[in-house]
CSV table of C-alpha atoms in Angstrom, one decimal:
chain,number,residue,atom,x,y,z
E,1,UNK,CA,0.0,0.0,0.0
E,2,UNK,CA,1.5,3.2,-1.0
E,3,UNK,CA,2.9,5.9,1.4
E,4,UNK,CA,4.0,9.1,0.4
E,5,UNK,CA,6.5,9.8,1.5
E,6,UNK,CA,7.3,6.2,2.0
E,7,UNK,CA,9.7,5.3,4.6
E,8,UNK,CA,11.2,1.5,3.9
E,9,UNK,CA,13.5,-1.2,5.5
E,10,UNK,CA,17.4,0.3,5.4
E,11,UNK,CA,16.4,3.7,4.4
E,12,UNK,CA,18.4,6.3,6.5
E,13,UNK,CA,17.1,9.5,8.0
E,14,UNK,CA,19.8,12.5,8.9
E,15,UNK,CA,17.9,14.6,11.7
E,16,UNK,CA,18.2,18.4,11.9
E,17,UNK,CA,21.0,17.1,14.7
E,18,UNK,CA,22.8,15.7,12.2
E,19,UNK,CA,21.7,12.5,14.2
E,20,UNK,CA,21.9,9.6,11.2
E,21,UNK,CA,19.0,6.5,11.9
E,22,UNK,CA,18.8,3.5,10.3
E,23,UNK,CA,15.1,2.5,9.4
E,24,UNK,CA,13.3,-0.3,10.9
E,25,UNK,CA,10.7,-2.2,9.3
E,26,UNK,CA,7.8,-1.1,6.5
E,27,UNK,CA,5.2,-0.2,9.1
E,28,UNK,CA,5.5,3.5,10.9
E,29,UNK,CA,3.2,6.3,12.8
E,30,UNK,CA,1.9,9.3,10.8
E,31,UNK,CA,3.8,11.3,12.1
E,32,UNK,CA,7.1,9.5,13.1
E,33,UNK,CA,9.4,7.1,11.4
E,34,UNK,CA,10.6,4.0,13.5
E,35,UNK,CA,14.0,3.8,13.4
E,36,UNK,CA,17.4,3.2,15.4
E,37,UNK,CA,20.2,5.8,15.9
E,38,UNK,CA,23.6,4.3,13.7
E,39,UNK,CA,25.9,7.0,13.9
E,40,UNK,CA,26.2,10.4,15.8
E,41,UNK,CA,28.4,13.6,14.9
E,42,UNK,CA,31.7,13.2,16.5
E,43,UNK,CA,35.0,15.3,15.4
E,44,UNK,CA,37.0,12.9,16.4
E,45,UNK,CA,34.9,9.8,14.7
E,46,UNK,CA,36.3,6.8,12.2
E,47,UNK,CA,33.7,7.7,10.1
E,48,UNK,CA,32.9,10.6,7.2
E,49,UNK,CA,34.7,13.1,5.6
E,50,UNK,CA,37.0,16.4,6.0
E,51,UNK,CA,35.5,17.9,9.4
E,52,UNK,CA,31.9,15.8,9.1
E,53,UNK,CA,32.7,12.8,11.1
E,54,UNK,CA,30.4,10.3,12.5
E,55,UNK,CA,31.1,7.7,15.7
E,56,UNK,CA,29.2,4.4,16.0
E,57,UNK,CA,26.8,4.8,18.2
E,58,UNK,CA,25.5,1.4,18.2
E,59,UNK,CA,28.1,-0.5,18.3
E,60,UNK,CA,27.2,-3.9,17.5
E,61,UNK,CA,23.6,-5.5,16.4
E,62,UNK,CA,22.6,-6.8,19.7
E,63,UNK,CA,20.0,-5.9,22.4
E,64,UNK,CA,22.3,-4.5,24.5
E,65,UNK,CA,23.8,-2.4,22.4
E,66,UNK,CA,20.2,-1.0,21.4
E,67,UNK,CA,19.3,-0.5,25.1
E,68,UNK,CA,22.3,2.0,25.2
E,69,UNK,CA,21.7,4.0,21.9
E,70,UNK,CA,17.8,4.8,23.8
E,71,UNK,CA,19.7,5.6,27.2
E,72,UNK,CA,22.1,8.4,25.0
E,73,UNK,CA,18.5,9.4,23.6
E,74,UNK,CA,16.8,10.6,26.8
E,75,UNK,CA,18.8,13.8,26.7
E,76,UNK,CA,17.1,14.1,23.2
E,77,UNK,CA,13.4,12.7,24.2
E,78,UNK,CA,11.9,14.2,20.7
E,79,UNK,CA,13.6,10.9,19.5
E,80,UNK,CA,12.1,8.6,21.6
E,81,UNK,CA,8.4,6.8,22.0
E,82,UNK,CA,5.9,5.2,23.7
E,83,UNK,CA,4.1,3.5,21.5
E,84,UNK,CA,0.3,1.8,22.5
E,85,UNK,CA,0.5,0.2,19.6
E,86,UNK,CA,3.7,-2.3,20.3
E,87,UNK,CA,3.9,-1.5,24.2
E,88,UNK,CA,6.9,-0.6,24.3
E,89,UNK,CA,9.3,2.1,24.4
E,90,UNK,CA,11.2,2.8,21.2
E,91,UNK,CA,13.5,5.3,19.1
E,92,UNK,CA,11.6,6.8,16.2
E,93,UNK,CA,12.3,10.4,14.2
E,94,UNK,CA,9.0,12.7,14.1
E,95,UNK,CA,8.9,14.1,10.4
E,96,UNK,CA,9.6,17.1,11.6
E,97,UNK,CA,13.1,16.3,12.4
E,98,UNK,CA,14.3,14.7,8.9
E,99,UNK,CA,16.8,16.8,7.0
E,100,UNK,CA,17.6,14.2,4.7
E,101,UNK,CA,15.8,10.8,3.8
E,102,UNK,CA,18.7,8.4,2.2
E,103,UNK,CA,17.2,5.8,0.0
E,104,UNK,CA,19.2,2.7,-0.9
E,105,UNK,CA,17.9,2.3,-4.7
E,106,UNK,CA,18.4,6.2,-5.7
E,107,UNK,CA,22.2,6.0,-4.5
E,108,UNK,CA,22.9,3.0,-6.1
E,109,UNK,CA,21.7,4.7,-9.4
E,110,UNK,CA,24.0,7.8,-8.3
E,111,UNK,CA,26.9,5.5,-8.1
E,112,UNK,CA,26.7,3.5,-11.7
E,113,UNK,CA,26.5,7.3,-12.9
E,114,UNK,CA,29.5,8.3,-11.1
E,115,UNK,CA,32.9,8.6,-13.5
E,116,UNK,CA,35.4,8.7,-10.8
E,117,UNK,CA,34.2,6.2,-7.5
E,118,UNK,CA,36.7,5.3,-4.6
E,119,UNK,CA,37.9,1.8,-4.8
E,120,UNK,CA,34.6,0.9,-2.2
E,121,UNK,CA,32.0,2.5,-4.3
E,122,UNK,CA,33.5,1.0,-7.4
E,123,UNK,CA,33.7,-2.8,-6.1
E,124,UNK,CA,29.9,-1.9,-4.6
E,125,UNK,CA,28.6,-1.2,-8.0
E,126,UNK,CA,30.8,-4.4,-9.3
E,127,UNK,CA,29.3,-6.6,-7.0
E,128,UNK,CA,25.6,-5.0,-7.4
E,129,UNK,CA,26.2,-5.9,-11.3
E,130,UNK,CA,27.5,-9.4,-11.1
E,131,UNK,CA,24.9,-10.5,-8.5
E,132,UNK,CA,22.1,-8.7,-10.9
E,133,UNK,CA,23.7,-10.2,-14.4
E,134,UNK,CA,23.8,-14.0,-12.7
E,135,UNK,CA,20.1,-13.8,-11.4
E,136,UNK,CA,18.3,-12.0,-13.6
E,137,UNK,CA,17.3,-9.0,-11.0
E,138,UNK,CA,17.2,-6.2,-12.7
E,139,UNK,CA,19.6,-3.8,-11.4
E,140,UNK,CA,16.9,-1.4,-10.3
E,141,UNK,CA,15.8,-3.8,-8.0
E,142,UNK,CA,19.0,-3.0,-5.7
E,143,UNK,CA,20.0,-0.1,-3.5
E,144,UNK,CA,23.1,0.1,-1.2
E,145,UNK,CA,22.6,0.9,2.4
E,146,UNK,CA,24.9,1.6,5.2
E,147,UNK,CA,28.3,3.7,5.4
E,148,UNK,CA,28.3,4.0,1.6
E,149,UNK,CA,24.9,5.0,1.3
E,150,UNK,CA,25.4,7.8,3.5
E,151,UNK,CA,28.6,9.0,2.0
E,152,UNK,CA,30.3,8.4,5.6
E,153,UNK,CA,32.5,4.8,4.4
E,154,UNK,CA,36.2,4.3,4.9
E,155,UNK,CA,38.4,1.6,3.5
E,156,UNK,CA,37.4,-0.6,6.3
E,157,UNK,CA,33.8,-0.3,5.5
E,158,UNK,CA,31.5,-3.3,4.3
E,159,UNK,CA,29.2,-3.6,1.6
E,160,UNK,CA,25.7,-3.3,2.5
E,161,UNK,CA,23.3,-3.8,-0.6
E,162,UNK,CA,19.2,-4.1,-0.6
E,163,UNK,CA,16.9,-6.5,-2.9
E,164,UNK,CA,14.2,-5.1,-3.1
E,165,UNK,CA,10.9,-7.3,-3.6
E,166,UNK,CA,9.7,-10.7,-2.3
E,167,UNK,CA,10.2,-12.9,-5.4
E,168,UNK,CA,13.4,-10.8,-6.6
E,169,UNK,CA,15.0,-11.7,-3.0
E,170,UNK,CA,13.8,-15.5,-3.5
E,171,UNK,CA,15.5,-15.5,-7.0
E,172,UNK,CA,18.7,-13.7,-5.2
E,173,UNK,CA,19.0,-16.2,-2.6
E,174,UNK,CA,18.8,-18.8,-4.9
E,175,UNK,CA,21.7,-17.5,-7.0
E,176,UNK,CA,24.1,-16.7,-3.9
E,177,UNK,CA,23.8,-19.8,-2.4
E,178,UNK,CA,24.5,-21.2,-6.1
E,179,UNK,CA,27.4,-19.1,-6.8
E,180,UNK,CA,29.2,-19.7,-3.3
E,181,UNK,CA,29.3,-23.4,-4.2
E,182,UNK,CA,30.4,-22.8,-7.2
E,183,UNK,CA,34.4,-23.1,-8.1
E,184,UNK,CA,36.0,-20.2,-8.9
E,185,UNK,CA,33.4,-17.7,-8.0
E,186,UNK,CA,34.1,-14.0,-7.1
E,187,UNK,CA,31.0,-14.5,-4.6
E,188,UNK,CA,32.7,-16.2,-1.6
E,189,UNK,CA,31.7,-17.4,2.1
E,190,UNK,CA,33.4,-16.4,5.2
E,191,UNK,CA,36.7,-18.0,5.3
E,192,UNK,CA,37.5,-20.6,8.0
E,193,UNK,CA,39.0,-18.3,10.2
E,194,UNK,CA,36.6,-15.4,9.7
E,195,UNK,CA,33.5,-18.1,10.4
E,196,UNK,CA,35.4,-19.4,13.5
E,197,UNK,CA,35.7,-15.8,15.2
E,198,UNK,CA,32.3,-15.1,14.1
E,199,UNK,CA,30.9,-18.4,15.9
E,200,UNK,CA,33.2,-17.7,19.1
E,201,UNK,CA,31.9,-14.3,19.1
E,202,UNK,CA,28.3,-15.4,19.4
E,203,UNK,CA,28.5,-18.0,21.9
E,204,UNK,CA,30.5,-16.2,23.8
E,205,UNK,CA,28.0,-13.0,23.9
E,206,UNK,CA,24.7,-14.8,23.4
E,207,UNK,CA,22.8,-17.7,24.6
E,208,UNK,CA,24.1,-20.1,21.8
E,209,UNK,CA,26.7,-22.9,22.1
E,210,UNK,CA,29.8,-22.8,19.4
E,211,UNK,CA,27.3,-25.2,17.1
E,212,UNK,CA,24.5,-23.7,17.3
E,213,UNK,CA,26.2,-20.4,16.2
E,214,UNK,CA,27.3,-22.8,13.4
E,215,UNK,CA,24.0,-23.9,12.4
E,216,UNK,CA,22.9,-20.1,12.0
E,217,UNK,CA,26.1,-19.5,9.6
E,218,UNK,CA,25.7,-21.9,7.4
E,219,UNK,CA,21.7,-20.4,6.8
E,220,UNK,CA,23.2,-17.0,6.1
E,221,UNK,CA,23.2,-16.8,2.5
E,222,UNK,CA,23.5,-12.8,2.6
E,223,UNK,CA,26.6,-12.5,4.2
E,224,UNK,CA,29.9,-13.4,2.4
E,225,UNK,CA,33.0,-11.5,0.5
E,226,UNK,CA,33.5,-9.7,-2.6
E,227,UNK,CA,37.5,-8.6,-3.7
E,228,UNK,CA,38.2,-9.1,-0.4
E,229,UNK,CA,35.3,-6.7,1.5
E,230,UNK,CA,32.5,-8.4,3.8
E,231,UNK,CA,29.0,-7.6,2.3
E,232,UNK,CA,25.4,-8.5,3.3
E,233,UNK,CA,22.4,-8.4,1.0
E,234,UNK,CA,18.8,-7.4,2.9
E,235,UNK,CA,16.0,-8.4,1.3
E,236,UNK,CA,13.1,-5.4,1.7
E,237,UNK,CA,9.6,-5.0,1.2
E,238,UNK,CA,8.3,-3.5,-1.5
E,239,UNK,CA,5.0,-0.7,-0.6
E,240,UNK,CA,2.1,-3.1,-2.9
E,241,UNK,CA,3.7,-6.2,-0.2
E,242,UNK,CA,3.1,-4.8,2.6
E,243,UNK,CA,-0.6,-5.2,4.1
E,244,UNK,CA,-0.4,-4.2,7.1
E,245,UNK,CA,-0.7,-0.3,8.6
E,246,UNK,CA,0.7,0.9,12.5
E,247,UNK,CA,-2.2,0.3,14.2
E,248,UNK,CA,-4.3,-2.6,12.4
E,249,UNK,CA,-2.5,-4.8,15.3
E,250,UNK,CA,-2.2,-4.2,19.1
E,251,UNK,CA,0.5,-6.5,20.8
E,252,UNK,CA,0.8,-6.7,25.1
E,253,UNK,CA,3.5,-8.6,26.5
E,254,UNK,CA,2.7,-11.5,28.4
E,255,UNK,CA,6.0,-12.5,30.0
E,256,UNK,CA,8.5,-15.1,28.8
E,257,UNK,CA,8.1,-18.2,27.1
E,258,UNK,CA,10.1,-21.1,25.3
E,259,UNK,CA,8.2,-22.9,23.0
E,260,UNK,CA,9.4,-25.8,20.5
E,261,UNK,CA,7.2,-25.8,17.2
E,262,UNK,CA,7.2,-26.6,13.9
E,263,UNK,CA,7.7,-24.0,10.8
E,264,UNK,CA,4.7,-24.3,9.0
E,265,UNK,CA,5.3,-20.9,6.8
E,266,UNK,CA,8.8,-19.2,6.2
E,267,UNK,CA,7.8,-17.2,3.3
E,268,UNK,CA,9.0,-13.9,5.2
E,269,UNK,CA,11.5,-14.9,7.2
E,270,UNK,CA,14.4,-13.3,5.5
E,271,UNK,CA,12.6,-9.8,5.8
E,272,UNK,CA,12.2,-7.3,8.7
E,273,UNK,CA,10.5,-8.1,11.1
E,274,UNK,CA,11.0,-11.9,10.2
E,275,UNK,CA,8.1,-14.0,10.3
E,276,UNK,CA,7.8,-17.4,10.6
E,277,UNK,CA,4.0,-19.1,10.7
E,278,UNK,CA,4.2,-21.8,13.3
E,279,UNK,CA,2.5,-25.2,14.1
E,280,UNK,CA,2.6,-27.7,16.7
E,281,UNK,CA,3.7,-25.9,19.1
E,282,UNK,CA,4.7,-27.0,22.5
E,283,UNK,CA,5.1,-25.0,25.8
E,284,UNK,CA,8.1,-25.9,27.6
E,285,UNK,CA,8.4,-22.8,29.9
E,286,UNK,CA,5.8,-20.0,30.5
E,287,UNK,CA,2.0,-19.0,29.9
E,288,UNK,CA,0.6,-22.0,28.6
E,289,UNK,CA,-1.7,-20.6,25.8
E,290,UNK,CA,-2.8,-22.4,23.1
E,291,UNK,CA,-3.2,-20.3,20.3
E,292,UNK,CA,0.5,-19.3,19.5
E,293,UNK,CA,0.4,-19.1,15.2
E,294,UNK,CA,4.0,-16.9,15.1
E,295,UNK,CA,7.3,-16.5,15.7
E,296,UNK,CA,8.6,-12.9,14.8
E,297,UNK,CA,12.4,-11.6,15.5
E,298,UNK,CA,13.6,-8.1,15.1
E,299,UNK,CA,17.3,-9.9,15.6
E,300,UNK,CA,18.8,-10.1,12.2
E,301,UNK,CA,20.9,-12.8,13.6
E,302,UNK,CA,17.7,-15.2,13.4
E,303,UNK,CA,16.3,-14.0,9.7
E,304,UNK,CA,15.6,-16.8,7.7
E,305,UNK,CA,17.6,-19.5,9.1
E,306,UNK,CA,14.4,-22.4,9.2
E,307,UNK,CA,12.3,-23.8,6.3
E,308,UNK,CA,8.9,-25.0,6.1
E,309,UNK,CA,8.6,-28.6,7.9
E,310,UNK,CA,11.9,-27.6,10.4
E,311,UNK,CA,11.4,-28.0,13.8
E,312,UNK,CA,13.0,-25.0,16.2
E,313,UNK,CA,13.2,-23.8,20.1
E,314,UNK,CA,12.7,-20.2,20.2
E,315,UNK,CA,12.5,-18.1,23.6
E,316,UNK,CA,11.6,-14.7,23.5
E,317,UNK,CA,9.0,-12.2,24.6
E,318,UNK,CA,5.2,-13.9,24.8
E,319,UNK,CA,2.7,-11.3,23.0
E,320,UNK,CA,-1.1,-11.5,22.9
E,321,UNK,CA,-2.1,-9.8,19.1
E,322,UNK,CA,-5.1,-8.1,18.7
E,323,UNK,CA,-5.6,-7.9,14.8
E,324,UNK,CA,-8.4,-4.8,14.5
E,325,UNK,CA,-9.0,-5.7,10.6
E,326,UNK,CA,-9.3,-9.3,10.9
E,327,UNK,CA,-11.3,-8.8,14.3
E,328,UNK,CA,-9.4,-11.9,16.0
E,329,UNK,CA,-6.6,-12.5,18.7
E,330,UNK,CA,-4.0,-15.3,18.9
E,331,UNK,CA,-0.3,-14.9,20.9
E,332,UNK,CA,2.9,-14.4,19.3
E,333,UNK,CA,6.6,-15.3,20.7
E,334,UNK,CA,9.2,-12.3,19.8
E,335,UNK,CA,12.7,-12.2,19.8
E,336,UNK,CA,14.7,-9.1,19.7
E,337,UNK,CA,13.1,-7.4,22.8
E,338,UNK,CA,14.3,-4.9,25.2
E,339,UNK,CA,12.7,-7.3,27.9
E,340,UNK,CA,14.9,-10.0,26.9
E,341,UNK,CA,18.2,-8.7,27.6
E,342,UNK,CA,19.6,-10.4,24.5
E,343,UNK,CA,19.1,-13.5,26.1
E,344,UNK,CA,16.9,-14.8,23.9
E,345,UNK,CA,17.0,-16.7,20.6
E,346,UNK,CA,15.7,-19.0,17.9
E,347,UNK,CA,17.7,-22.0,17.4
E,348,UNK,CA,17.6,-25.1,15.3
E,349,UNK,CA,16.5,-28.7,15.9
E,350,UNK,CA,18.5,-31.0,14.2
């Protein structure tokens, strides 16, 4: 459903602050735009240009991390909100404070145009073209997000591109996971080393064992190298696949709960929020409800690592949803709340 203006998945805002937020998800207020603070001005930052510099100010993708940005917000409450709707309290830019709205497709445009990129924005636009030429995407259907969308990137930086569209990003998972099987490709996985820090890093910081961190690796078919630089494809909705507006649902938190279940529908799983349609489901700690149909995850970490017919364990946050356009209720479980603590997780049964 259209929005104008339309504020999508891995879009960036720049505030009148200079503030720079990553977007969150299709679904926003009227007035506001959901959204997390990424980087903050900071002379003395790793990031930008001559005297604009930037600093990280989330550091790393975890709850944590999150909690923290929201805690440097509260001396700049215009940025944050309670919203009725998710019950809970959240960062989110009112219109009124967007200088700039960065969108991942027009930049990528911008750079094919450009005669003289940097070595970064050149192997960007490479990559963009190889990945479009071997699947059949067109190239419109991508954007860059991140440091090189917002003109901030250094040679450290990663690439960060968008697919844009549920059956283009079907068709581009499909030809990554072809091409980093296939001998001699430019596309490549994480090399041993790289995987094995990766995997220690998140059993050391989050509820996962060394394996299980495996198991979640080897389903991440949007992360990988290119010449040498990390990159990471995000598949995004596009306006006409969205159905949903803020407000049609109401979700209240109903404590914690681990529940095993079987995927019964993983069709949006790779987006944000991810989605997966459950079945089966079995209660092993918490509210005993019966009507559980979902688990969603705002962790990235979990996108789109179980099919239909696989069996998981996910704990997380136990939601009751109140869909107003349907006129019915049912519970949810999701992972990637502040209430959490980044302690909870979706794992595999194997």
């Amino acid at each position: 459903m259209d929005r104008l203006p339309r504020y999508r998945d891995k879009d960036y805002l720049q505030t009148t602050e200079d503030y720079l937020f990553c977007v969150v998800g299709p679904v926003h207020p009227s007035d506001r735009v959901i959204a997390y603070l990424k980087y903050a001005p900071d002379p003395s930052g790793r990031w930008g240009k001559a005297e604009a510099r930037f600093t990280r100010a989330l550091r790393d993708y975890t709850t944590p991390a999150l909690v923290g940005t929201l805690g440097f917000l509260e001396s700049h409450p215009d940025y944050l909100y309670q919203s009725s709707v998710l019950g809970i309290k959240m960062s989110a830019v009112p219109l009124r404070r967007i200088s700039v709205h960065f969108r991942p497709e027009e930049k990528m445009h911008q750079l094919r145009l450009m005669k003289r990129p940097d070595a970064l924005q050149r192997r960007a636009v490479d990559l963009a073209n190889l990945v479009s030429d071997e699947s059949g995407v067109p190239i419109e259907s991508l954007g860059i997000t991140g440091s090189v969308l917002l003109d901030i990137h250094q040679d450290f930086s990663d690439i960060d591109l968008v697919v844009y569209g549920m059956r283009d990003s079907r068709v581009m998972k499909e030809t990554l996971t072809r091409l980093f099987d296939e001998q001699g490709s430019p596309v490549l996985r994480f090399s041993r080393e790289m995987a094995e820090k990766w995997c220690s890093e998140k059993a050391s910081n989050l509820p996962l064992t060394y394996e299980e961190a495996q198991a979640i690796l080897e389903r991440k078919w949007g992360r990988g190298q290119f010449e040498g630089t990390l990159f990471s494809v995000h598949p995004v909705k596009l306006e006409k696949e969205v159905f949903e507006r803020y407000g049609d649902r109401i979700y209240m938190a109903r404590g914690m709960v681990t529940i095993e279940a079987v995927v019964s529908d993983a069709s949006e799983a790779d987006f944000l929020p991810s989605i997966c349609k459950v079945r089966d489901v079995a209660i092993v700690e918490g509210n005993q409800v019966e009507d559980i149909c979902e688990v969603t995850s705002y962790d990235g970490l979990y996108g789109g690592i179980a099919e239909k017919g696989e069996s998981i364990v996910a704990h997380g946050k136990l939601e009751s949803v109140t869909d107003k356009k349907l006129g019915k209720q049912y519970h949810r479980v999701l992972v990637g709340s502040i209430e959490a603590q980044g302690r909870d997780y979706i794992k595999l049964v194997c």
